[in-house]
Amino acid sequence: MSTRGLSQNQRRLLSFLKDCERLGREFSLGDIAANTGWTESTVRTYETKGYWSSIIFKMPNGNYVARGVLNLSESNFHQEITQTQTIREFGHHLNSRIAKALLSKSKDNMILALELYNRPSLQNRLDGFTILFCTAWEQLLKAQIAERDGDSEIYRTVRPGRRPETISLQDCLNLIFPDDGNPVRRNIEQVKDYRDKATHLLMPEAQGLVSQVFQAGVINYEKHFCDISGIAFLPENSTGLMTLVGRQQEPDIVKLRSLYGEQVAGDILNLVQTLQRRIAEIDDDRFAVVVEHRLVFARRGEGTDITLAHGDGASQDAVIIRDPIPVERGFPYSYGSLWPEIYRRLIEENNVEFLATRLRLKGDAPIFNRYDLTAILAKEGWQNSINTYHYHSQILVGHRYSQEAVDYIVDKIVRDPDYVSRAINTWKRA
């Protein structure tokens, strides 16, 4: 490589760093500025962006040392520091070397978890995903702790005659997310619980529901990883994080018994029902990503996710369905839009003090969310049939609810102070 691009300031930097490495001398960014001709702000910019991350290293006291400079030629030095270099050392801005190593291992483990999950031919992919997911999170959080608090904080007290042991994933969660109600923490703890106690219950019949927790966990990881590393977890043009899984019916207990036996079948069903309640109770996309979709046949598809549109190129063998039932006219509310409409009506038609005697409270404010609605729907039993309040089609629109359902629930809450609490208690005992 030609050295014509090596400026006078860069040559001074090379000379200064060689002297420092030869003498074993520490230096500051101000020392670099004084010996090269750059301003201190320019030096700080170069260091922050990682242009020198492979040759200078920050010490715990805030000073720097040079490593590996003595044997560099001007050509090689130019290659190391040039601003046109497109690839920077991973985690260049981190001071802790163990944090850098943990960050790299964490990324590899989460990518492996996704690759494993997206291989549907593997029967144990749910089990493998939980193990790799937890390992990736543990390494990521330890990297954050090591960088924030020092390398020693990720180790337990060394016992005589024992090799050093690092802290557990639960210890990491306590240090990074001290609020045990944090949805990100609760998401990780949910997957951790499956890894520790219930991997044998992660059968294909439970995948539709647990995948909602997995997907939220991967999105949380991507955001947390970017906050620590400063770079995206996956390239922008990469494919989706996980295989999308549509809503599935609750596992049939008879089928489960025939496949896995009485005990395991009951445990799987209990796992699914418990998770359903938790998702409704927490009601936060950071805990579980609930995928809702609609499929309709229409000339105009506003407000739909998938539209089977009329077109001149349709097959001559197409099946014609005459006089279709206008489902969404009579049942305009999905599960996801039903509870906001009920809550809106309650707030608009009643004062806060009145609602506080009938709804759960968050602080001093009365709330009504998915958790309350799920309990009420279980109590009323509407989903067991097509009726005035509820319509269900597995092929087209899933569960839909009528205006009568809104009116009924609002009226029951207003008239009966204990309606919601009784529904929740009954649902919990189910």
XYZ file of C-alpha atoms in Angstrom:
430
model
C 0.000 0.000 0.000
C 1.260 3.475 -0.794
C 2.086 5.775 2.138
C 1.195 8.935 0.262
C -2.009 9.147 2.327
C -0.098 9.192 5.631
C -0.257 12.803 6.849
C 2.369 14.578 8.908
C 0.169 14.323 12.008
C -0.237 10.591 11.445
C 3.538 10.140 11.174
C 3.952 12.030 14.456
C 1.320 9.773 16.021
C 3.210 6.667 14.884
C 6.448 7.985 16.346
C 4.766 8.983 19.621
C 3.059 5.594 20.059
C 6.255 3.686 19.315
C 8.088 5.699 21.978
C 5.325 5.054 24.516
C 5.226 1.320 23.828
C 9.008 1.032 23.939
C 9.165 2.785 27.321
C 5.993 1.175 28.698
C 4.576 4.645 29.298
C 0.910 5.527 29.758
C -0.513 8.617 28.077
C -3.701 10.677 27.787
C -5.624 11.946 24.795
C -4.210 15.359 25.610
C -0.697 13.925 25.258
C -1.572 12.668 21.770
C -2.855 16.111 20.807
C 0.288 17.799 22.148
C 2.585 15.465 20.194
C 0.760 15.340 16.857
C -0.738 18.738 16.096
C -4.375 17.661 16.228
C -6.754 19.411 18.594
C -7.865 17.414 21.617
C -11.452 17.327 20.307
C -10.229 15.770 17.042
C -8.203 13.198 18.963
C -11.236 12.346 21.095
C -13.376 11.914 17.972
C -10.871 9.490 16.430
C -10.690 7.496 19.654
C -14.478 7.417 20.153
C -15.096 6.181 16.617
C -12.605 3.388 17.107
C -10.029 4.339 14.470
C -7.230 3.497 16.909
C -8.961 0.687 18.803
C -6.546 -1.995 17.579
C -3.390 -0.184 18.754
C -4.267 1.864 21.864
C -6.124 0.565 24.909
C -7.757 2.397 27.784
C -6.611 1.578 31.316
C -8.838 1.522 34.446
C -7.311 4.853 35.561
C -8.426 6.565 32.336
C -5.017 6.671 30.662
C -4.032 4.722 27.544
C -1.245 2.357 26.509
C 0.038 1.431 23.039
C 0.237 -2.223 21.981
C 1.583 -3.777 18.772
C 2.898 -0.540 17.253
C 6.658 -1.152 17.423
C 6.738 -3.540 14.481
C 4.310 -1.638 12.239
C 5.595 -0.101 9.044
C 4.111 3.185 7.825
C 2.072 1.222 5.302
C 0.648 -1.127 7.940
C 0.049 1.754 10.344
C -1.905 3.584 7.642
C -4.072 0.515 7.179
C -4.752 0.374 10.921
C -5.831 3.981 11.429
C -7.172 5.318 8.136
C -10.663 6.754 8.300
C -11.555 4.949 5.043
C -11.226 1.607 6.833
C -14.756 0.198 6.799
C -14.411 -2.570 9.370
C -13.792 -1.618 12.974
C -12.977 -3.846 15.891
C -16.170 -5.232 17.400
C -16.993 -3.422 20.657
C -14.179 -0.920 20.124
C -15.686 1.589 22.541
C -15.726 -0.843 25.495
C -12.949 -0.588 28.057
C -13.323 -4.129 29.438
C -11.736 -6.796 27.273
C -13.868 -9.504 28.843
C -16.953 -7.420 28.012
C -15.890 -7.387 24.359
C -15.415 -11.156 24.360
C -18.769 -11.770 26.075
C -20.540 -9.448 23.646
C -19.178 -11.369 20.672
C -20.100 -14.758 22.170
C -23.566 -13.492 23.066
C -24.232 -12.391 19.505
C -23.122 -15.751 18.107
C -25.360 -17.640 20.527
C -28.459 -15.606 19.719
C -27.873 -15.993 15.977
C -27.489 -19.735 16.517
C -30.731 -19.746 18.537
C -32.574 -18.101 15.644
C -31.058 -20.435 13.067
C -32.073 -23.403 15.177
C -35.614 -22.107 15.685
C -36.036 -21.514 11.953
C -35.279 -25.141 11.079
C -38.738 -26.751 11.304
C -37.350 -30.235 10.603
C -35.746 -30.323 14.064
C -37.998 -31.850 16.691
C -36.059 -30.309 19.602
C -35.769 -26.764 18.271
C -37.887 -25.252 21.070
C -35.680 -26.869 23.710
C -32.501 -25.737 21.960
C -33.808 -22.220 21.490
C -34.488 -21.721 25.205
C -30.967 -22.862 26.133
C -29.184 -20.649 23.582
C -31.529 -17.700 24.236
C -30.741 -17.753 27.958
C -27.016 -18.167 27.326
C -26.996 -15.205 24.933
C -28.835 -12.976 27.418
C -26.564 -14.051 30.282
C -23.435 -13.186 28.292
C -24.898 -9.867 27.133
C -25.826 -8.801 30.668
C -22.450 -9.907 32.045
C -20.745 -7.780 29.381
C -22.814 -4.815 30.530
C -21.990 -5.462 34.198
C -18.253 -5.897 33.506
C -18.136 -2.647 31.554
C -20.245 -0.715 34.067
C -19.011 -2.088 37.387
C -15.709 -3.822 36.613
C -14.726 -7.336 35.575
C -14.684 -8.611 39.166
C -18.435 -8.018 39.543
C -19.323 -10.918 37.243
C -17.527 -13.410 39.505
C -18.724 -15.058 42.686
C -16.549 -15.106 45.785
C -13.813 -17.659 45.096
C -13.958 -20.694 47.354
C -10.668 -22.266 48.476
C -9.575 -24.959 46.056
C -12.310 -24.101 43.551
C -11.959 -22.439 40.195
C -13.591 -19.015 39.767
C -17.340 -19.088 39.011
C -19.352 -16.362 37.343
C -22.726 -15.172 38.591
C -25.971 -16.707 37.302
C -28.458 -15.298 34.823
C -30.818 -14.499 37.712
C -28.046 -12.530 39.443
C -27.512 -10.578 36.220
C -31.222 -9.786 35.973
C -31.239 -8.515 39.558
C -28.333 -6.161 38.787
C -29.520 -4.849 35.405
C -33.312 -4.902 35.946
C -33.809 -4.310 39.705
C -37.544 -3.773 39.136
C -38.952 -7.309 39.087
C -42.018 -6.009 37.251
C -39.975 -4.909 34.225
C -41.543 -6.646 31.159
C -38.112 -7.354 29.613
C -36.971 -9.063 32.808
C -40.226 -11.009 33.098
C -39.843 -12.174 29.489
C -36.323 -13.511 30.138
C -37.441 -15.139 33.388
C -40.314 -16.843 31.564
C -37.967 -18.437 29.021
C -35.464 -19.227 31.785
C -38.212 -21.039 33.670
C -38.914 -23.165 30.584
C -35.189 -23.930 30.276
C -34.850 -24.934 33.934
C -38.122 -26.716 34.615
C -40.267 -27.314 31.552
C -38.270 -28.034 28.377
C -39.951 -31.457 28.271
C -43.311 -29.664 27.946
C -42.333 -27.481 24.959
C -44.110 -29.713 22.481
C -45.303 -28.549 19.022
C -48.834 -28.105 20.397
C -47.583 -25.275 22.668
C -45.472 -23.525 20.036
C -48.130 -21.089 18.812
C -48.321 -19.470 22.245
C -44.744 -19.701 23.523
C -43.476 -18.302 20.220
C -45.105 -15.002 21.192
C -42.823 -14.870 24.239
C -39.790 -15.948 22.198
C -40.389 -13.260 19.567
C -40.675 -10.513 22.182
C -37.457 -11.756 23.790
C -35.531 -11.580 20.517
C -36.760 -8.038 19.829
C -35.800 -7.017 23.377
C -32.367 -8.562 22.867
C -31.832 -6.724 19.586
C -32.587 -3.375 21.247
C -30.445 -4.099 24.323
C -27.556 -5.379 22.225
C -27.600 -2.235 20.095
C -27.613 -0.017 23.206
C -24.466 -1.725 24.530
C -22.525 -2.444 21.354
C -23.540 0.584 19.305
C -24.227 -1.589 16.255
C -27.183 -3.564 14.975
C -27.499 -7.171 16.070
C -28.228 -8.314 12.511
C -27.570 -6.579 9.156
C -30.387 -4.336 7.997
C -31.000 -6.502 4.931
C -31.181 -9.747 6.903
C -34.318 -11.843 6.915
C -36.923 -11.738 9.668
C -35.898 -12.628 13.193
C -38.154 -15.620 13.637
C -40.604 -17.779 11.757
C -44.030 -16.178 12.070
C -46.548 -18.401 13.801
C -50.253 -17.668 13.459
C -52.748 -17.990 16.255
C -53.400 -21.615 17.109
C -56.249 -23.275 18.896
C -55.722 -24.328 22.487
C -54.345 -27.890 22.543
C -57.005 -30.574 22.724
C -56.664 -32.536 25.958
C -57.867 -35.790 24.370
C -55.255 -35.572 21.625
C -52.568 -34.617 24.118
C -53.387 -37.642 26.274
C -53.133 -39.961 23.295
C -49.739 -38.512 22.345
C -48.043 -37.972 25.717
C -50.055 -39.703 28.426
C -52.255 -38.370 31.216
C -49.606 -36.617 33.355
C -47.656 -34.832 30.602
C -50.849 -33.885 28.743
C -52.198 -32.173 31.846
C -48.892 -30.394 32.400
C -48.783 -29.100 28.794
C -52.341 -27.831 29.013
C -51.588 -26.134 32.337
C -48.464 -24.523 30.821
C -50.512 -23.095 27.953
C -53.365 -21.838 30.152
C -50.957 -20.283 32.674
C -49.083 -18.487 29.896
C -52.350 -17.250 28.382
C -53.256 -15.664 31.701
C -49.785 -14.092 32.090
C -49.872 -12.606 28.588
C -53.286 -11.102 29.244
C -52.284 -9.858 32.704
C -48.978 -8.241 31.690
C -50.393 -6.949 28.386
C -47.071 -5.622 27.086
C -45.321 -6.316 23.767
C -42.014 -6.536 25.622
C -43.303 -9.688 27.312
C -45.147 -11.299 24.411
C -45.854 -10.219 20.835
C -49.464 -11.123 20.106
C -49.975 -11.564 16.350
C -53.468 -10.705 15.152
C -54.486 -10.987 11.506
C -57.533 -10.790 9.261
C -58.176 -12.396 5.887
C -61.137 -11.186 3.784
C -62.443 -11.332 0.235
C -63.230 -7.837 -0.987
C -62.961 -5.434 -3.897
C -61.505 -2.846 -1.540
C -59.294 -4.109 1.250
C -58.937 -1.135 3.589
C -58.186 -2.156 7.140
C -57.199 -5.732 6.267
C -53.907 -7.579 6.446
C -54.531 -9.931 3.504
C -57.040 -9.318 0.717
C -58.312 -11.763 -1.885
C -59.007 -9.154 -4.533
C -61.236 -9.316 -7.619
C -59.226 -9.390 -10.859
C -59.685 -9.980 -14.580
C -57.053 -12.732 -14.574
C -58.930 -15.053 -12.263
C -59.023 -18.748 -13.090
C -62.026 -19.973 -15.076
C -62.308 -22.794 -12.561
C -62.776 -20.494 -9.610
C -65.456 -21.380 -7.089
C -68.086 -18.639 -6.754
C -69.600 -18.040 -3.325
C -72.864 -16.104 -3.551
C -74.304 -13.780 -0.912
C -71.467 -14.001 1.636
C -72.327 -13.117 5.219
C -70.996 -9.637 6.107
C -69.295 -10.803 9.304
C -67.548 -7.542 10.175
C -70.778 -5.567 9.926
C -72.434 -7.570 12.665
C -69.246 -8.337 14.610
C -66.958 -5.313 14.160
C -64.579 -5.959 17.081
C -61.576 -8.261 17.199
C -60.222 -9.415 20.550
C -57.567 -6.689 20.349
C -60.081 -3.893 19.704
C -62.835 -5.092 22.048
C -61.263 -4.179 25.384
C -60.174 -0.637 24.296
C -63.746 0.055 23.152
C -65.179 -1.180 26.465
C -62.677 0.930 28.413
C -63.434 3.993 26.265
C -67.158 3.638 26.956
C -66.609 3.210 30.675
C -64.361 6.288 30.902
C -66.654 8.482 28.800
C -69.870 7.508 30.576
C -68.703 7.328 34.209
C -66.473 9.286 36.563
C -63.166 7.948 37.881
C -64.389 7.608 41.485
C -67.272 5.410 40.356
C -65.070 3.181 38.190
C -62.556 2.819 41.020
C -65.207 0.771 42.868
C -65.597 -1.646 39.949
C -62.247 -2.021 38.190
C -58.716 -2.915 39.200
C -56.495 0.038 40.076
C -53.046 0.938 38.811
C -51.922 3.540 41.294
C -55.078 5.595 41.739
C -56.355 5.044 38.206
C -58.944 2.384 37.301
C -57.810 0.119 34.450
C -59.427 -2.371 32.096
C -57.232 -4.412 29.739
C -56.734 -7.798 28.058
C -56.419 -9.498 31.438
C -59.893 -8.375 32.566
C -61.463 -9.080 29.183
C -60.031 -12.611 28.998
C -61.475 -13.395 32.434
C -64.906 -12.031 31.446
C -64.975 -13.959 28.147
C -64.084 -17.154 30.027
C -66.869 -16.456 32.535
C -69.516 -15.751 29.876
C -68.476 -18.695 27.689
C -69.271 -16.877 24.436
C -66.321 -18.361 22.584
C -67.790 -21.851 22.782
C -70.360 -21.059 20.081
C -71.584 -18.549 17.509
C -74.150 -16.293 19.214
C -75.384 -12.723 19.516
C -72.121 -11.589 21.080
C -69.518 -13.731 19.314
C -68.667 -15.097 15.878
C -65.820 -17.459 15.042
C -64.395 -18.742 11.786
C -61.036 -20.530 11.617
C -60.849 -19.917 7.871
C -61.578 -16.213 7.595
C -61.644 -13.847 10.532
C -61.019 -15.706 13.785
C -62.917 -14.525 16.882
C -65.135 -11.456 16.368
C -67.447 -9.617 18.785
C -70.592 -7.566 18.299
C -71.717 -4.174 19.555
C -74.079 -6.120 21.795
C -71.012 -7.658 23.485
C -69.668 -4.176 24.267
C -73.033 -2.997 25.598
C -73.478 -6.148 27.686
C -70.076 -5.962 29.392
C -70.297 -2.217 30.040
C -73.777 -2.645 31.540
C -72.650 -5.547 33.752
C -69.653 -3.588 35.077
C -71.771 -0.510 35.814
C -74.555 -2.459 37.516
C -72.440 -4.994 39.436
C -69.444 -3.676 41.465
C -67.997 -7.192 41.810
C -68.524 -8.369 38.222
C -64.897 -8.005 37.080
C -63.324 -9.307 40.300
C -65.604 -12.375 40.316
C -64.726 -13.097 36.689
C -60.998 -12.881 37.454
C -61.269 -15.115 40.523
C -63.288 -17.699 38.600
C -60.788 -17.633 35.730
C -57.829 -18.074 38.072
C -59.413 -21.135 39.683
C -60.177 -22.722 36.302
